[in-house]
Amino acid sequence: MKSVVIQQPEVLVIEDRPVPQPQAGEVRLRVESAGICGSDVHIYRGHNPFAKYPRVIGHEFFGRIDAVGEGVDTSHVGQRVVGDPVVSCGHCYPCSVGRPNVCTALQVIGVHRDGGFSEYITLPAKNAHIIPDSIPDREATMIEPFTIAANICSQMHPGPLDIALVYGAGPMGLTSIQALRGVYGVKQIIVADRIDERLAMAKENGADLVINNTDIDLTAELAELGIRPTLIIDAACHPSILPEAIGLASPAARIGIMGFSSDPCVINQQGITSKELTIYSSRLNSNRFPMVIDWMNSKKIHPEKLITHQFDYTQVVEAMEIFEKDPKFCCKVLLKF
Ligand code: NAI
C-alpha cells in the first residue's frame, strides 16, 4: 500500500508499506478520503512536540472496513466508517470519568501512532463509527474537525441567551460558529479575525457580526457597540487572547480555550473572580463522534461550506503548501485515496 510518511521534519515521502493486519479487537479500513489539519503540517515542519518520526500523518479519515481482527463481528466488513483518532487505555482516572481525550496513556492516531494518510489503516473497532448513507463521503471526512467544536461546546453549554464571541475564523472557529448557530441557537455570534476573507467565511457559516481586529482595540470596539460577550471561544489561540477575553467578558461568562502555545500570558485573579468567570480548556474530543454524526444527519451543520480544495493523495505536498500559505482562500483540504 501507499502511505504518506513524514520520515523526519521537512521530509515527506510516499512510501510502499505492507498492508497492516488487524489485531484482536481491531478493524482495517480502506481509506477513501482524509482531511488536512494544521497539526499535520506542524508534524511535517517539525513543530509538533508530541510527534515521533517516521510517522504516517492524518487523523481525519473516512473509508470502508475491509477486514476485522479476532473478536470483531465480520458483518462490519463493507461498512462506511470514520475513525476517532483518540486511542485511550480505558482505566486511568480521566478514562474513568469519561475523558479519554486526556488519557494518561493517550495515543492520537496520526500523531503518536500511524495515521490515515494511507491506503489502509488499522484501529480499535470502537474507534470506527458507522456513517449513515445519508451523509456523503466528503462530509463524513469532516466529522473529526466538528468533534473539536462539539467537545468545547459540550463543556460550555451554549444557550439562547448567549452572546458568543469567537476568536479566529479558521477551521476551528468556523466549526464552532456552525455549532453555536445550528445546534445551540445562541442569540448572537460575533467573530474576530485578522483576515477579511476568513471573516467573509465566518458570515457564510453563521456569524452575525464580524470584526477585523488587526488594527483596532477589540475591547473598545465591543464596548462602543454595547456588546458584552457571555460565551467566548478562543479558536485563534494566541497567548494575548485570554487576557483580553477576561477583560471584555460579561460577568458570569464562560471562556473556552483550545491552544497549545507554551508562551506565557499574564492574567490576574481579580479579573476572573470579580466577574466569577469560568474558563474551560478542550483537547480533541471525548466520545463526540455519535453527537456530530447526529448533527450532520439532521442537517444542523453544513460541512461542505468549509471544504475549499480537494486533491489526489499523490499531490499531498502541493495540498499542504496551499493549506499553509493561502489562508485567505484555503480552509479545508481533502485528499482522495
Ligand atoms: P488557523 O490558523 O487556520 O486559524 C486561526 C485563525 O485565527 C486565522 O484565521 C487567523 O487569522 C486568526 N487569528 C490569529 N490571531 C488572531 C487574533 N489575535 N485575533 C483574532 N484572530 C486571530 O487554525 P485552525 O485550524 O482553525 O486552528 C485554530 C487553533 O486551534 C490552532 O492554534 C490549533 O492548534 C488549535 N487546535 C486545537 C485543538 C484542540 O483540540 N484543542 C484541535 C485543533 C486545533
Short mmCIF file of C-alpha atoms and ligand atoms in Angstrom, two decimals:
data_model
loop_
_atom_site.label_atom_id
_atom_site.label_comp_id
_atom_site.label_asym_id
_atom_site.label_seq_id
_atom_site.Cartn_x
_atom_site.Cartn_y
_atom_site.Cartn_z
CA MET A 1 0.00 0.00 0.00
CA LYS A 2 0.99 3.63 -0.38
CA SER A 3 1.39 5.75 2.77
CA VAL A 4 2.26 9.42 3.25
CA VAL A 5 5.20 9.31 5.66
CA ILE A 6 6.99 12.17 7.35
CA GLN A 7 10.37 10.49 7.72
CA GLN A 8 11.79 13.43 9.64
CA PRO A 9 10.91 17.13 9.75
CA GLU A 10 10.64 18.55 6.19
CA VAL A 11 11.00 15.09 4.58
CA LEU A 12 7.70 13.79 3.18
CA VAL A 13 7.78 10.56 1.17
CA ILE A 14 5.02 8.44 -0.34
CA GLU A 15 6.27 5.02 0.76
CA ASP A 16 5.33 1.47 -0.17
CA ARG A 17 4.44 -0.31 3.05
CA PRO A 18 2.92 -3.72 3.79
CA VAL A 19 -0.85 -3.70 4.29
CA PRO A 20 -1.37 -3.96 8.09
CA GLN A 21 -3.26 -6.93 9.55
CA PRO A 22 -5.99 -6.07 12.07
CA GLN A 23 -5.15 -7.37 15.55
CA ALA A 24 -7.71 -8.69 18.06
CA GLY A 25 -10.40 -6.06 18.61
CA GLU A 26 -9.33 -4.02 15.57
CA VAL A 27 -10.74 -3.26 12.15
CA ARG A 28 -8.89 -2.38 8.96
CA LEU A 29 -10.13 0.46 6.75
CA ARG A 30 -9.55 1.00 3.08
CA VAL A 31 -9.15 4.77 3.41
CA GLU A 32 -11.10 6.73 0.77
CA SER A 33 -10.57 10.32 1.87
CA ALA A 34 -8.79 12.32 4.54
CA GLY A 35 -8.60 15.94 5.64
CA ILE A 36 -5.52 18.07 6.23
CA CYS A 37 -5.33 19.77 9.63
CA GLY A 38 -2.82 22.31 10.90
CA SER A 39 -1.28 19.65 13.11
CA ASP A 40 -0.38 17.52 10.04
CA VAL A 41 1.56 20.48 8.70
CA HIS A 42 3.17 21.02 12.11
CA ILE A 43 4.40 17.42 12.13
CA TYR A 44 5.71 17.90 8.57
CA ARG A 45 7.55 21.07 9.60
CA GLY A 46 8.83 19.59 12.89
CA HIS A 47 6.74 21.85 15.13
CA ASN A 48 4.59 19.26 16.89
CA PRO A 49 6.00 18.46 20.35
CA PHE A 50 4.16 15.11 20.55
CA ALA A 51 5.21 13.59 17.20
CA LYS A 52 7.76 10.80 16.80
CA TYR A 53 9.31 10.12 13.36
CA PRO A 54 8.88 8.42 10.97
CA ARG A 55 5.14 8.98 11.09
CA VAL A 56 2.20 8.39 8.75
CA ILE A 57 0.18 11.57 9.40
CA GLY A 58 -3.59 12.13 9.17
CA HIS A 59 -6.24 11.96 11.87
CA GLU A 60 -9.30 12.99 9.83
CA PHE A 61 -10.14 9.97 7.70
CA PHE A 62 -13.07 8.13 6.17
CA GLY A 63 -13.21 4.73 4.50
CA ARG A 64 -14.73 1.26 4.41
CA ILE A 65 -13.97 -1.63 6.72
CA ASP A 66 -12.29 -4.32 4.61
CA ALA A 67 -11.08 -6.75 7.32
CA VAL A 68 -11.60 -7.36 11.03
CA GLY A 69 -9.43 -8.88 13.76
CA GLU A 70 -10.29 -11.61 16.23
CA GLY A 71 -13.38 -10.89 18.32
CA VAL A 72 -14.87 -8.36 15.87
CA ASP A 73 -18.08 -9.30 14.06
CA THR A 74 -17.38 -9.95 10.36
CA SER A 75 -20.70 -8.30 9.47
CA HIS A 76 -18.84 -4.99 9.81
CA VAL A 77 -16.89 -5.67 6.61
CA GLY A 78 -18.05 -3.23 3.93
CA GLN A 79 -19.40 -0.62 6.35
CA ARG A 80 -18.63 3.08 5.76
CA VAL A 81 -16.88 4.49 8.80
CA VAL A 82 -14.89 7.43 10.18
CA GLY A 83 -12.07 6.97 12.64
CA ASP A 84 -11.90 8.64 16.04
CA PRO A 85 -8.18 9.41 16.48
CA VAL A 86 -8.34 9.24 20.30
CA VAL A 87 -6.98 5.87 21.47
CA SER A 88 -7.17 5.55 25.25
CA CYS A 89 -6.40 2.94 27.92
CA GLY A 90 -9.92 2.81 29.39
CA HIS A 91 -8.94 2.60 33.05
CA CYS A 92 -6.89 5.60 34.18
CA TYR A 93 -8.60 8.46 36.08
CA PRO A 94 -9.53 10.58 33.00
CA CYS A 95 -10.85 7.50 31.16
CA SER A 96 -12.88 6.53 34.26
CA VAL A 97 -14.61 9.92 34.31
CA GLY A 98 -15.45 9.91 30.60
CA ARG A 99 -12.49 11.95 29.37
CA PRO A 100 -10.42 9.54 27.26
CA ASN A 101 -9.13 12.52 25.25
CA VAL A 102 -6.75 13.25 28.12
CA CYS A 103 -5.98 9.60 28.96
CA THR A 104 -2.68 9.29 30.83
CA ALA A 105 -1.51 6.93 28.05
CA LEU A 106 -3.14 8.89 25.19
CA GLN A 107 -2.28 7.77 21.67
CA VAL A 108 -3.54 10.03 18.92
CA ILE A 109 -3.79 8.36 15.53
CA GLY A 110 -1.62 10.30 13.09
CA VAL A 111 0.49 11.81 15.90
CA HIS A 112 1.61 9.13 18.39
CA ARG A 113 0.80 6.24 16.03
CA ASP A 114 0.46 5.91 12.28
CA GLY A 115 -2.46 7.73 10.75
CA GLY A 116 -4.95 7.90 7.94
CA PHE A 117 -2.92 9.35 5.03
CA SER A 118 -2.51 5.82 3.80
CA GLU A 119 -4.43 3.41 1.63
CA TYR A 120 -5.10 1.18 4.65
CA ILE A 121 -5.12 1.72 8.41
CA THR A 122 -5.94 -0.48 11.38
CA LEU A 123 -7.60 0.92 14.50
CA PRO A 124 -9.58 -0.32 17.52
CA ALA A 125 -13.09 -1.33 16.41
CA LYS A 126 -14.60 1.02 18.99
CA ASN A 127 -12.86 3.95 17.24
CA ALA A 128 -14.63 3.21 13.94
CA HIS A 129 -18.03 4.96 13.74
CA ILE A 130 -20.57 3.84 11.18
CA ILE A 131 -21.81 6.56 8.82
CA PRO A 132 -25.43 6.58 7.67
CA ASP A 133 -25.89 6.53 3.87
CA SER A 134 -27.47 10.00 4.08
CA ILE A 135 -24.04 11.52 4.84
CA PRO A 136 -21.85 11.76 1.70
CA ASP A 137 -18.18 10.70 1.84
CA ARG A 138 -16.79 14.25 1.74
CA GLU A 139 -18.97 15.36 4.64
CA ALA A 140 -18.12 12.24 6.64
CA THR A 141 -14.44 13.15 6.32
CA MET A 142 -15.26 16.42 8.11
CA ILE A 143 -16.71 14.79 11.23
CA GLU A 144 -13.47 14.86 13.22
CA PRO A 145 -12.96 18.66 13.00
CA PHE A 146 -16.55 19.18 14.14
CA THR A 147 -15.90 16.92 17.16
CA ILE A 148 -13.45 19.57 18.41
CA ALA A 149 -16.28 22.13 18.38
CA ALA A 150 -18.63 19.55 19.91
CA ASN A 151 -16.19 18.94 22.71
CA ILE A 152 -15.71 22.56 23.70
CA CYS A 153 -19.41 23.34 23.32
CA SER A 154 -20.39 20.31 25.41
CA GLN A 155 -18.34 21.73 28.23
CA MET A 156 -19.57 25.32 27.87
CA HIS A 157 -23.31 24.63 27.38
CA PRO A 158 -24.16 27.47 24.96
CA GLY A 159 -27.78 28.58 25.08
CA PRO A 160 -30.28 31.04 23.58
CA LEU A 161 -29.32 33.83 26.00
CA ASP A 162 -25.67 33.73 24.96
CA ILE A 163 -23.83 36.46 23.11
CA ALA A 164 -20.91 34.48 21.68
CA LEU A 165 -17.55 35.85 20.64
CA VAL A 166 -15.34 33.56 18.56
CA TYR A 167 -11.71 34.49 18.03
CA GLY A 168 -10.38 33.07 14.76
CA ALA A 169 -12.26 32.05 11.62
CA GLY A 170 -10.07 29.13 10.58
CA PRO A 171 -11.50 25.60 10.50
CA MET A 172 -11.76 25.52 14.31
CA GLY A 173 -13.55 28.83 14.54
CA LEU A 174 -15.90 28.03 11.64
CA THR A 175 -16.93 24.63 13.04
CA SER A 176 -17.61 26.33 16.39
CA ILE A 177 -19.68 29.04 14.68
CA GLN A 178 -21.74 26.43 12.84
CA ALA A 179 -22.40 24.53 16.08
CA LEU A 180 -23.30 27.69 18.02
CA ARG A 181 -25.72 28.70 15.26
CA GLY A 182 -27.20 25.42 14.06
CA VAL A 183 -27.12 23.28 17.19
CA TYR A 184 -27.24 25.59 20.19
CA GLY A 185 -29.15 28.57 18.76
CA VAL A 186 -27.23 31.28 20.60
CA LYS A 187 -28.62 34.81 20.44
CA GLN A 188 -25.73 36.48 18.62
CA ILE A 189 -22.35 35.43 17.22
CA ILE A 190 -19.51 37.92 16.85
CA VAL A 191 -16.29 36.80 15.17
CA ALA A 192 -12.89 38.47 15.28
CA ASP A 193 -10.12 37.59 12.83
CA ARG A 194 -7.31 39.41 11.06
CA ILE A 195 -8.12 38.26 7.53
CA ASP A 196 -11.14 39.75 5.73
CA GLU A 197 -11.64 36.68 3.51
CA ARG A 198 -11.86 34.49 6.61
CA LEU A 199 -14.36 36.88 8.15
CA ALA A 200 -16.45 36.55 4.98
CA MET A 201 -16.41 32.77 5.53
CA ALA A 202 -17.45 33.36 9.15
CA LYS A 203 -20.53 35.19 7.87
CA GLU A 204 -21.35 32.37 5.47
CA ASN A 205 -21.03 29.94 8.35
CA GLY A 206 -23.43 31.79 10.64
CA ALA A 207 -21.76 34.84 12.24
CA ASP A 208 -23.96 37.90 12.78
CA LEU A 209 -21.17 40.44 13.17
CA VAL A 210 -17.53 40.19 12.06
CA ILE A 211 -14.68 42.40 13.20
CA ASN A 212 -11.20 42.64 11.73
CA ASN A 213 -9.11 43.24 14.84
CA THR A 214 -5.77 43.79 13.07
CA ASP A 215 -5.61 47.48 13.83
CA ILE A 216 -8.38 48.06 16.33
CA ASP A 217 -8.78 47.53 20.04
CA LEU A 218 -11.47 44.84 20.20
CA THR A 219 -12.33 45.64 23.82
CA ALA A 220 -13.03 49.29 22.98
CA GLU A 221 -14.91 48.36 19.79
CA LEU A 222 -17.24 45.96 21.62
CA ALA A 223 -17.76 48.48 24.44
CA GLU A 224 -18.77 51.10 21.90
CA LEU A 225 -21.24 48.66 20.36
CA GLY A 226 -22.61 47.84 23.83
CA ILE A 227 -21.66 44.16 23.48
CA ARG A 228 -20.50 42.09 26.48
CA PRO A 229 -19.93 38.51 25.35
CA THR A 230 -21.26 35.81 27.68
CA LEU A 231 -19.53 32.93 25.89
CA ILE A 232 -16.09 33.28 24.32
CA ILE A 233 -14.28 30.64 22.29
CA ASP A 234 -10.63 31.23 21.51
CA ALA A 235 -10.10 29.41 18.21
CA ALA A 236 -7.14 31.61 17.24
CA CYS A 237 -5.06 30.57 20.24
CA HIS A 238 -2.62 33.44 20.51
CA PRO A 239 -1.41 33.94 24.11
CA SER A 240 -2.60 37.57 24.05
CA ILE A 241 -6.22 36.50 23.65
CA LEU A 242 -7.04 35.01 27.07
CA PRO A 243 -6.18 38.21 29.00
CA GLU A 244 -8.21 40.26 26.51
CA ALA A 245 -11.15 37.84 26.72
CA ILE A 246 -11.14 38.01 30.53
CA GLY A 247 -11.29 41.79 30.30
CA LEU A 248 -14.11 42.08 27.78
CA ALA A 249 -16.28 39.20 29.06
CA SER A 250 -19.65 39.78 30.72
CA PRO A 251 -19.92 38.89 34.40
CA ALA A 252 -20.77 35.17 34.72
CA ALA A 253 -19.36 34.47 31.24
CA ARG A 254 -17.60 31.28 30.15
CA ILE A 255 -14.36 31.29 28.19
CA GLY A 256 -13.12 28.25 26.25
CA ILE A 257 -9.50 27.85 25.15
CA MET A 258 -8.04 25.31 22.73
CA GLY A 259 -4.46 26.45 22.18
CA PHE A 260 -1.21 24.64 22.85
CA SER A 261 1.17 27.59 22.97
CA SER A 262 3.82 27.28 25.65
CA ASP A 263 4.34 31.05 25.71
CA PRO A 264 3.19 32.66 28.96
CA CYS A 265 0.33 35.12 29.16
CA VAL A 266 -0.40 37.44 32.06
CA ILE A 267 -3.78 37.17 33.75
CA ASN A 268 -4.86 38.18 37.24
CA GLN A 269 -7.24 36.61 39.73
CA GLN A 270 -9.26 39.79 40.19
CA GLY A 271 -10.23 39.87 36.53
CA ILE A 272 -11.62 36.35 36.79
CA THR A 273 -13.08 36.24 40.30
CA SER A 274 -14.71 39.67 40.33
CA LYS A 275 -16.91 38.54 37.43
CA GLU A 276 -16.98 34.86 38.53
CA LEU A 277 -15.85 33.75 35.09
CA THR A 278 -15.47 30.09 34.19
CA ILE A 279 -12.52 29.08 31.99
CA TYR A 280 -12.68 25.79 30.13
CA SER A 281 -10.00 24.10 28.10
CA SER A 282 -10.70 21.49 25.46
CA ARG A 283 -8.45 18.96 23.76
CA LEU A 284 -9.51 16.75 20.83
CA ASN A 285 -12.81 15.03 21.70
CA SER A 286 -14.23 12.75 24.33
CA ASN A 287 -16.57 10.35 22.53
CA ARG A 288 -18.23 13.12 20.50
CA PHE A 289 -18.43 11.25 17.16
CA PRO A 290 -22.03 9.99 17.63
CA MET A 291 -23.10 13.54 18.54
CA VAL A 292 -21.59 15.06 15.38
CA ILE A 293 -22.91 12.26 13.16
CA ASP A 294 -26.36 13.12 14.53
CA TRP A 295 -25.83 16.87 13.89
CA MET A 296 -24.77 16.12 10.32
CA ASN A 297 -27.57 13.66 9.69
CA SER A 298 -30.15 16.20 10.86
CA LYS A 299 -28.51 18.98 8.78
CA LYS A 300 -27.80 21.18 11.79
CA ILE A 301 -24.28 21.71 10.45
CA HIS A 302 -23.04 22.12 6.88
CA PRO A 303 -19.52 20.77 6.45
CA GLU A 304 -19.38 21.46 2.69
CA LYS A 305 -19.09 25.18 3.50
CA LEU A 306 -15.58 24.60 4.86
CA ILE A 307 -14.20 22.45 2.02
CA THR A 308 -12.31 24.67 -0.41
CA HIS A 309 -9.92 22.19 -2.09
CA GLN A 310 -9.60 18.51 -2.97
CA PHE A 311 -6.52 16.69 -4.29
CA ASP A 312 -5.38 13.19 -5.05
CA TYR A 313 -3.10 11.95 -2.26
CA THR A 314 -0.18 11.88 -4.71
CA GLN A 315 -0.38 15.70 -4.69
CA VAL A 316 -0.09 15.87 -0.90
CA VAL A 317 2.91 18.23 -0.88
CA GLU A 318 1.12 20.75 -3.11
CA ALA A 319 -2.03 20.35 -0.99
CA MET A 320 -0.14 21.01 2.25
CA GLU A 321 1.61 24.04 0.76
CA ILE A 322 -1.66 25.61 -0.38
CA PHE A 323 -3.16 24.89 3.05
CA GLU A 324 -0.21 26.53 4.74
CA LYS A 325 0.38 29.53 2.51
CA ASP A 326 -3.08 30.56 1.34
CA PRO A 327 -5.30 31.14 4.41
CA LYS A 328 -7.30 33.77 2.51
CA PHE A 329 -8.74 31.26 0.08
CA CYS A 330 -7.97 27.87 1.57
CA CYS A 331 -9.84 26.43 4.52
CA LYS A 332 -10.32 22.67 4.46
CA VAL A 333 -8.37 20.49 2.03
CA LEU A 334 -9.38 16.88 1.38
CA LEU A 335 -7.15 14.16 -0.07
CA LYS A 336 -8.63 11.29 -2.12
CA PHE A 337 -7.08 7.88 -1.68
P1 NAI B 1 -5.98 28.53 11.54
O1 NAI B 1 -4.58 29.03 11.66
O2 NAI B 1 -6.48 28.07 10.22
O3 NAI B 1 -6.98 29.67 12.04
C1 NAI B 1 -6.67 30.59 13.05
C2 NAI B 1 -7.31 31.91 12.69
O4 NAI B 1 -7.12 32.81 13.77
C3 NAI B 1 -6.72 32.56 11.45
O5 NAI B 1 -7.74 32.86 10.52
C4 NAI B 1 -6.02 33.81 11.99
O6 NAI B 1 -6.08 34.89 11.07
C5 NAI B 1 -6.83 34.10 13.25
N1 NAI B 1 -6.11 34.86 14.27
C6 NAI B 1 -4.80 34.79 14.62
N2 NAI B 1 -4.55 35.65 15.62
C7 NAI B 1 -5.71 36.27 15.92
C8 NAI B 1 -6.11 37.25 16.87
N3 NAI B 1 -5.24 37.76 17.74
N4 NAI B 1 -7.39 37.64 16.88
C9 NAI B 1 -8.29 37.13 16.02
N5 NAI B 1 -7.98 36.18 15.10
C10 NAI B 1 -6.71 35.77 15.05
O7 NAI B 1 -6.12 27.38 12.62
P2 NAI B 1 -7.29 26.33 12.96
O8 NAI B 1 -7.04 25.06 12.26
O9 NAI B 1 -8.62 26.96 12.84
O10 NAI B 1 -6.93 26.06 14.49
C11 NAI B 1 -7.01 27.12 15.42
C12 NAI B 1 -6.23 26.77 16.67
O11 NAI B 1 -6.85 25.68 17.31
C13 NAI B 1 -4.76 26.36 16.44
O12 NAI B 1 -3.97 27.07 17.37
C14 NAI B 1 -4.73 24.89 16.74
O13 NAI B 1 -3.52 24.48 17.32
C15 NAI B 1 -5.86 24.76 17.73
N6 NAI B 1 -6.47 23.45 17.73
C16 NAI B 1 -6.80 22.92 18.93
C17 NAI B 1 -7.41 21.71 19.00
C18 NAI B 1 -7.79 21.15 20.32
O14 NAI B 1 -8.28 20.03 20.36
N7 NAI B 1 -7.60 21.85 21.41
C19 NAI B 1 -7.71 20.92 17.80
C20 NAI B 1 -7.38 21.60 16.57
C21 NAI B 1 -6.78 22.81 16.56
#
